[in-house]
Amino acid sequence: MDDWLNKPVKTRERPKKRGIVEYVDAEHIVVYFTAPRKERLIFTSKEAFFHKLEFIEETPT
């Protein structure tokens, strides 16, 4: 799960939010949202994380 650090994510449903994975350990996943406003959200399981969020696929330019 360490490869999740600093990966961009977005919410699956409204309200649409974008952010990055800020912290990962066995018990918590912390996401720092930057758009539309700055806030942190703490998930207590991978299931809850994937239910609400998805990774943004980065396309090489």
mmCIF file with all atom_site columns, N, CA and C in Angstrom, residues 14-57:
data_model
loop_
_atom_site.group_PDB
_atom_site.id
_atom_site.type_symbol
_atom_site.label_atom_id
_atom_site.label_alt_id
_atom_site.label_comp_id
_atom_site.label_asym_id
_atom_site.label_entity_id
_atom_site.label_seq_id
_atom_site.pdbx_PDB_ins_code
_atom_site.Cartn_x
_atom_site.Cartn_y
_atom_site.Cartn_z
_atom_site.occupancy
_atom_site.B_iso_or_equiv
_atom_site.pdbx_formal_charge
_atom_site.auth_seq_id
_atom_site.auth_comp_id
_atom_site.auth_asym_id
_atom_site.auth_atom_id
_atom_site.pdbx_PDB_model_num
ATOM 1   N N  . ARG A 1 14 ? -21.026 12.508 -6.460  1.00 0.00 ? 14 ARG A N  1
ATOM 2   C CA . ARG A 1 14 ? -21.064 13.907 -6.036  1.00 0.00 ? 14 ARG A CA 1
ATOM 3   C C  . ARG A 1 14 ? -21.027 13.987 -4.532  1.00 0.00 ? 14 ARG A C  1
ATOM 4   N N  . PRO A 1 15 ? -20.445 14.996 -3.942  1.00 0.00 ? 15 PRO A N  1
ATOM 5   C CA . PRO A 1 15 ? -19.765 16.109 -4.581  1.00 0.00 ? 15 PRO A CA 1
ATOM 6   C C  . PRO A 1 15 ? -18.408 15.670 -5.119  1.00 0.00 ? 15 PRO A C  1
ATOM 7   N N  . LYS A 1 16 ? -18.084 16.110 -6.321  1.00 0.00 ? 16 LYS A N  1
ATOM 8   C CA . LYS A 1 16 ? -16.823 15.743 -6.950  1.00 0.00 ? 16 LYS A CA 1
ATOM 9   C C  . LYS A 1 16 ? -15.666 16.430 -6.234  1.00 0.00 ? 16 LYS A C  1
ATOM 10  N N  . LYS A 1 17 ? -14.729 15.637 -5.779  1.00 0.00 ? 17 LYS A N  1
ATOM 11  C CA . LYS A 1 17 ? -13.549 16.158 -5.088  1.00 0.00 ? 17 LYS A CA 1
ATOM 12  C C  . LYS A 1 17 ? -12.321 15.490 -5.663  1.00 0.00 ? 17 LYS A C  1
ATOM 13  N N  . ARG A 1 18 ? -11.202 16.201 -5.634  1.00 0.00 ? 18 ARG A N  1
ATOM 14  C CA . ARG A 1 18 ? -9.921  15.663 -6.076  1.00 0.00 ? 18 ARG A CA 1
ATOM 15  C C  . ARG A 1 18 ? -8.889  15.898 -4.993  1.00 0.00 ? 18 ARG A C  1
ATOM 16  N N  . GLY A 1 19 ? -7.988  14.932 -4.856  1.00 0.00 ? 19 GLY A N  1
ATOM 17  C CA . GLY A 1 19 ? -6.952  15.074 -3.848  1.00 0.00 ? 19 GLY A CA 1
ATOM 18  C C  . GLY A 1 19 ? -5.864  14.042 -4.044  1.00 0.00 ? 19 GLY A C  1
ATOM 19  N N  . ILE A 1 20 ? -5.039  13.875 -2.992  1.00 0.00 ? 20 ILE A N  1
ATOM 20  C CA . ILE A 1 20 ? -3.954  12.898 -3.028  1.00 0.00 ? 20 ILE A CA 1
ATOM 21  C C  . ILE A 1 20 ? -3.992  12.059 -1.758  1.00 0.00 ? 20 ILE A C  1
ATOM 22  N N  . VAL A 1 21 ? -3.455  10.851 -1.861  1.00 0.00 ? 21 VAL A N  1
ATOM 23  C CA . VAL A 1 21 ? -3.312  9.984  -0.691  1.00 0.00 ? 21 VAL A CA 1
ATOM 24  C C  . VAL A 1 21 ? -2.118  10.509 0.089   1.00 0.00 ? 21 VAL A C  1
ATOM 25  N N  . GLU A 1 22 ? -2.373  10.919 1.323   1.00 0.00 ? 22 GLU A N  1
ATOM 26  C CA . GLU A 1 22 ? -1.344  11.570 2.120   1.00 0.00 ? 22 GLU A CA 1
ATOM 27  C C  . GLU A 1 22 ? -0.640  10.615 3.091   1.00 0.00 ? 22 GLU A C  1
ATOM 28  N N  . TYR A 1 23 ? -1.362  9.618  3.598   1.00 0.00 ? 23 TYR A N  1
ATOM 29  C CA . TYR A 1 23 ? -0.800  8.726  4.613   1.00 0.00 ? 23 TYR A CA 1
ATOM 30  C C  . TYR A 1 23 ? -1.483  7.369  4.507   1.00 0.00 ? 23 TYR A C  1
ATOM 31  N N  . VAL A 1 24 ? -0.706  6.302  4.629   1.00 0.00 ? 24 VAL A N  1
ATOM 32  C CA . VAL A 1 24 ? -1.250  4.946  4.574   1.00 0.00 ? 24 VAL A CA 1
ATOM 33  C C  . VAL A 1 24 ? -0.559  4.100  5.633   1.00 0.00 ? 24 VAL A C  1
ATOM 34  N N  . ASP A 1 25 ? -1.351  3.370  6.426   1.00 0.00 ? 25 ASP A N  1
ATOM 35  C CA . ASP A 1 25 ? -0.801  2.329  7.289   1.00 0.00 ? 25 ASP A CA 1
ATOM 36  C C  . ASP A 1 25 ? -1.819  1.202  7.366   1.00 0.00 ? 25 ASP A C  1
ATOM 37  N N  . ALA A 1 26 ? -1.625  0.253  8.247   1.00 0.00 ? 26 ALA A N  1
ATOM 38  C CA . ALA A 1 26 ? -2.501  -0.921 8.315   1.00 0.00 ? 26 ALA A CA 1
ATOM 39  C C  . ALA A 1 26 ? -3.917  -0.574 8.760   1.00 0.00 ? 26 ALA A C  1
ATOM 40  N N  . GLU A 1 27 ? -4.092  0.542  9.465   1.00 0.00 ? 27 GLU A N  1
ATOM 41  C CA . GLU A 1 27 ? -5.399  0.877  10.022  1.00 0.00 ? 27 GLU A CA 1
ATOM 42  C C  . GLU A 1 27 ? -6.069  2.077  9.376   1.00 0.00 ? 27 GLU A C  1
ATOM 43  N N  . HIS A 1 28 ? -5.313  2.972  8.756   1.00 0.00 ? 28 HIS A N  1
ATOM 44  C CA . HIS A 1 28 ? -5.878  4.213  8.246   1.00 0.00 ? 28 HIS A CA 1
ATOM 45  C C  . HIS A 1 28 ? -5.336  4.580  6.867   1.00 0.00 ? 28 HIS A C  1
ATOM 46  N N  . ILE A 1 29 ? -6.186  5.251  6.105   1.00 0.00 ? 29 ILE A N  1
ATOM 47  C CA . ILE A 1 29 ? -5.780  5.867  4.848   1.00 0.00 ? 29 ILE A CA 1
ATOM 48  C C  . ILE A 1 29 ? -6.265  7.305  4.919   1.00 0.00 ? 29 ILE A C  1
ATOM 49  N N  . VAL A 1 30 ? -5.341  8.259  4.807   1.00 0.00 ? 30 VAL A N  1
ATOM 50  C CA . VAL A 1 30 ? -5.682  9.673  4.897   1.00 0.00 ? 30 VAL A CA 1
ATOM 51  C C  . VAL A 1 30 ? -5.564  10.298 3.511   1.00 0.00 ? 30 VAL A C  1
ATOM 52  N N  . VAL A 1 31 ? -6.646  10.954 3.087   1.00 0.00 ? 31 VAL A N  1
ATOM 53  C CA . VAL A 1 31 ? -6.670  11.624 1.790   1.00 0.00 ? 31 VAL A CA 1
ATOM 54  C C  . VAL A 1 31 ? -6.798  13.114 2.033   1.00 0.00 ? 31 VAL A C  1
ATOM 55  N N  . TYR A 1 32 ? -5.931  13.886 1.360   1.00 0.00 ? 32 TYR A N  1
ATOM 56  C CA . TYR A 1 32 ? -5.970  15.338 1.450   1.00 0.00 ? 32 TYR A CA 1
ATOM 57  C C  . TYR A 1 32 ? -6.581  15.869 0.160   1.00 0.00 ? 32 TYR A C  1
ATOM 58  N N  . PHE A 1 33 ? -7.797  16.395 0.277   1.00 0.00 ? 33 PHE A N  1
ATOM 59  C CA . PHE A 1 33 ? -8.479  16.957 -0.885  1.00 0.00 ? 33 PHE A CA 1
ATOM 60  C C  . PHE A 1 33 ? -8.056  18.399 -1.078  1.00 0.00 ? 33 PHE A C  1
ATOM 61  N N  . THR A 1 34 ? -7.825  18.777 -2.322  1.00 0.00 ? 34 THR A N  1
ATOM 62  C CA . THR A 1 34 ? -7.419  20.147 -2.642  1.00 0.00 ? 34 THR A CA 1
ATOM 63  C C  . THR A 1 34 ? -8.461  20.886 -3.462  1.00 0.00 ? 34 THR A C  1
ATOM 64  N N  . ALA A 1 35 ? -9.363  20.167 -4.111  1.00 0.00 ? 35 ALA A N  1
ATOM 65  C CA . ALA A 1 35 ? -10.396 20.815 -4.909  1.00 0.00 ? 35 ALA A CA 1
ATOM 66  C C  . ALA A 1 35 ? -11.722 20.136 -4.597  1.00 0.00 ? 35 ALA A C  1
ATOM 67  N N  . PRO A 1 36 ? -12.790 20.828 -4.354  1.00 0.00 ? 36 PRO A N  1
ATOM 68  C CA . PRO A 1 36 ? -12.975 22.269 -4.448  1.00 0.00 ? 36 PRO A CA 1
ATOM 69  C C  . PRO A 1 36 ? -12.505 23.044 -3.213  1.00 0.00 ? 36 PRO A C  1
ATOM 70  N N  . ARG A 1 37 ? -12.300 22.357 -2.071  1.00 0.00 ? 37 ARG A N  1
ATOM 71  C CA . ARG A 1 37 ? -11.740 23.049 -0.904  1.00 0.00 ? 37 ARG A CA 1
ATOM 72  C C  . ARG A 1 37 ? -10.771 22.105 -0.207  1.00 0.00 ? 37 ARG A C  1
ATOM 73  N N  . LYS A 1 38 ? -9.920  22.666 0.614   1.00 0.00 ? 38 LYS A N  1
ATOM 74  C CA . LYS A 1 38 ? -8.893  21.866 1.277   1.00 0.00 ? 38 LYS A CA 1
ATOM 75  C C  . LYS A 1 38 ? -9.474  21.213 2.525   1.00 0.00 ? 38 LYS A C  1
ATOM 76  N N  . GLU A 1 39 ? -9.373  19.884 2.571   1.00 0.00 ? 39 GLU A N  1
ATOM 77  C CA . GLU A 1 39 ? -9.840  19.124 3.726   1.00 0.00 ? 39 GLU A CA 1
ATOM 78  C C  . GLU A 1 39 ? -9.204  17.743 3.718   1.00 0.00 ? 39 GLU A C  1
ATOM 79  N N  . ARG A 1 40 ? -9.167  17.115 4.891   1.00 0.00 ? 40 ARG A N  1
ATOM 80  C CA . ARG A 1 40 ? -8.631  15.757 5.015   1.00 0.00 ? 40 ARG A CA 1
ATOM 81  C C  . ARG A 1 40 ? -9.771  14.816 5.372   1.00 0.00 ? 40 ARG A C  1
ATOM 82  N N  . LEU A 1 41 ? -9.668  13.601 4.828   1.00 0.00 ? 41 LEU A N  1
ATOM 83  C CA . LEU A 1 41 ? -10.650 12.573 5.119   1.00 0.00 ? 41 LEU A CA 1
ATOM 84  C C  . LEU A 1 41 ? -9.893  11.312 5.501   1.00 0.00 ? 41 LEU A C  1
ATOM 85  N N  . ILE A 1 42 ? -10.313 10.675 6.584   1.00 0.00 ? 42 ILE A N  1
ATOM 86  C CA . ILE A 1 42 ? -9.638  9.485  7.089   1.00 0.00 ? 42 ILE A CA 1
ATOM 87  C C  . ILE A 1 42 ? -10.536 8.276  6.842   1.00 0.00 ? 42 ILE A C  1
ATOM 88  N N  . PHE A 1 43 ? -9.985  7.263  6.183   1.00 0.00 ? 43 PHE A N  1
ATOM 89  C CA . PHE A 1 43 ? -10.698 6.017  5.943   1.00 0.00 ? 43 PHE A CA 1
ATOM 90  C C  . PHE A 1 43 ? -10.097 4.947  6.835   1.00 0.00 ? 43 PHE A C  1
ATOM 91  N N  . THR A 1 44 ? -10.950 4.098  7.414   1.00 0.00 ? 44 THR A N  1
ATOM 92  C CA . THR A 1 44 ? -10.468 3.076  8.338   1.00 0.00 ? 44 THR A CA 1
ATOM 93  C C  . THR A 1 44 ? -10.311 1.715  7.679   1.00 0.00 ? 44 THR A C  1
ATOM 94  N N  . SER A 1 45 ? -10.673 1.602  6.398   1.00 0.00 ? 45 SER A N  1
ATOM 95  C CA . SER A 1 45 ? -10.488 0.329  5.704   1.00 0.00 ? 45 SER A CA 1
ATOM 96  C C  . SER A 1 45 ? -10.326 0.567  4.210   1.00 0.00 ? 45 SER A C  1
ATOM 97  N N  . LYS A 1 46 ? -9.724  -0.413 3.530   1.00 0.00 ? 46 LYS A N  1
ATOM 98  C CA . LYS A 1 46 ? -9.585  -0.319 2.081   1.00 0.00 ? 46 LYS A CA 1
ATOM 99  C C  . LYS A 1 46 ? -10.946 -0.380 1.407   1.00 0.00 ? 46 LYS A C  1
ATOM 100 N N  . GLU A 1 47 ? -11.875 -1.138 1.987   1.00 0.00 ? 47 GLU A N  1
ATOM 101 C CA . GLU A 1 47 ? -13.207 -1.252 1.404   1.00 0.00 ? 47 GLU A CA 1
ATOM 102 C C  . GLU A 1 47 ? -13.917 0.090  1.393   1.00 0.00 ? 47 GLU A C  1
ATOM 103 N N  . ALA A 1 48 ? -13.827 0.822  2.490   1.00 0.00 ? 48 ALA A N  1
ATOM 104 C CA . ALA A 1 48 ? -14.453 2.150  2.558   1.00 0.00 ? 48 ALA A CA 1
ATOM 105 C C  . ALA A 1 48 ? -13.777 3.116  1.587   1.00 0.00 ? 48 ALA A C  1
ATOM 106 N N  . PHE A 1 49 ? -12.463 3.010  1.469   1.00 0.00 ? 49 PHE A N  1
ATOM 107 C CA . PHE A 1 49 ? -11.703 3.857  0.556   1.00 0.00 ? 49 PHE A CA 1
ATOM 108 C C  . PHE A 1 49 ? -12.160 3.638  -0.881  1.00 0.00 ? 49 PHE A C  1
ATOM 109 N N  . PHE A 1 50 ? -12.218 2.371  -1.315  1.00 0.00 ? 50 PHE A N  1
ATOM 110 C CA . PHE A 1 50 ? -12.582 2.077  -2.698  1.00 0.00 ? 50 PHE A CA 1
ATOM 111 C C  . PHE A 1 50 ? -14.069 2.269  -2.972  1.00 0.00 ? 50 PHE A C  1
ATOM 112 N N  . HIS A 1 51 ? -14.897 2.241  -1.928  1.00 0.00 ? 51 HIS A N  1
ATOM 113 C CA . HIS A 1 51 ? -16.321 2.515  -2.117  1.00 0.00 ? 51 HIS A CA 1
ATOM 114 C C  . HIS A 1 51 ? -16.548 3.980  -2.475  1.00 0.00 ? 51 HIS A C  1
ATOM 115 N N  . LYS A 1 52 ? -15.763 4.868  -1.882  1.00 0.00 ? 52 LYS A N  1
ATOM 116 C CA . LYS A 1 52 ? -15.939 6.311  -2.091  1.00 0.00 ? 52 LYS A CA 1
ATOM 117 C C  . LYS A 1 52 ? -15.016 6.909  -3.149  1.00 0.00 ? 52 LYS A C  1
ATOM 118 N N  . LEU A 1 53 ? -13.804 6.349  -3.309  1.00 0.00 ? 53 LEU A N  1
ATOM 119 C CA . LEU A 1 53 ? -12.787 6.984  -4.159  1.00 0.00 ? 53 LEU A CA 1
ATOM 120 C C  . LEU A 1 53 ? -12.273 6.042  -5.233  1.00 0.00 ? 53 LEU A C  1
ATOM 121 N N  . GLU A 1 54 ? -11.650 6.640  -6.226  1.00 0.00 ? 54 GLU A N  1
ATOM 122 C CA . GLU A 1 54 ? -10.929 5.875  -7.247  1.00 0.00 ? 54 GLU A CA 1
ATOM 123 C C  . GLU A 1 54 ? -9.668  6.638  -7.610  1.00 0.00 ? 54 GLU A C  1
ATOM 124 N N  . PHE A 1 55 ? -8.653  5.902  -8.046  1.00 0.00 ? 55 PHE A N  1
ATOM 125 C CA . PHE A 1 55 ? -7.411  6.530  -8.464  1.00 0.00 ? 55 PHE A CA 1
ATOM 126 C C  . PHE A 1 55 ? -7.594  7.185  -9.819  1.00 0.00 ? 55 PHE A C  1
ATOM 127 N N  . ILE A 1 56 ? -6.938  8.302  -10.015 1.00 0.00 ? 56 ILE A N  1
ATOM 128 C CA . ILE A 1 56 ? -6.951  8.970  -11.309 1.00 0.00 ? 56 ILE A CA 1
ATOM 129 C C  . ILE A 1 56 ? -5.794  8.411  -12.123 1.00 0.00 ? 56 ILE A C  1
ATOM 130 N N  . GLU A 1 57 ? -6.117  7.875  -13.265 1.00 0.00 ? 57 GLU A N  1
ATOM 131 C CA . GLU A 1 57 ? -5.076  7.311  -14.134 1.00 0.00 ? 57 GLU A CA 1
ATOM 132 C C  . GLU A 1 57 ? -4.304  8.442  -14.778 1.00 0.00 ? 57 GLU A C  1
#
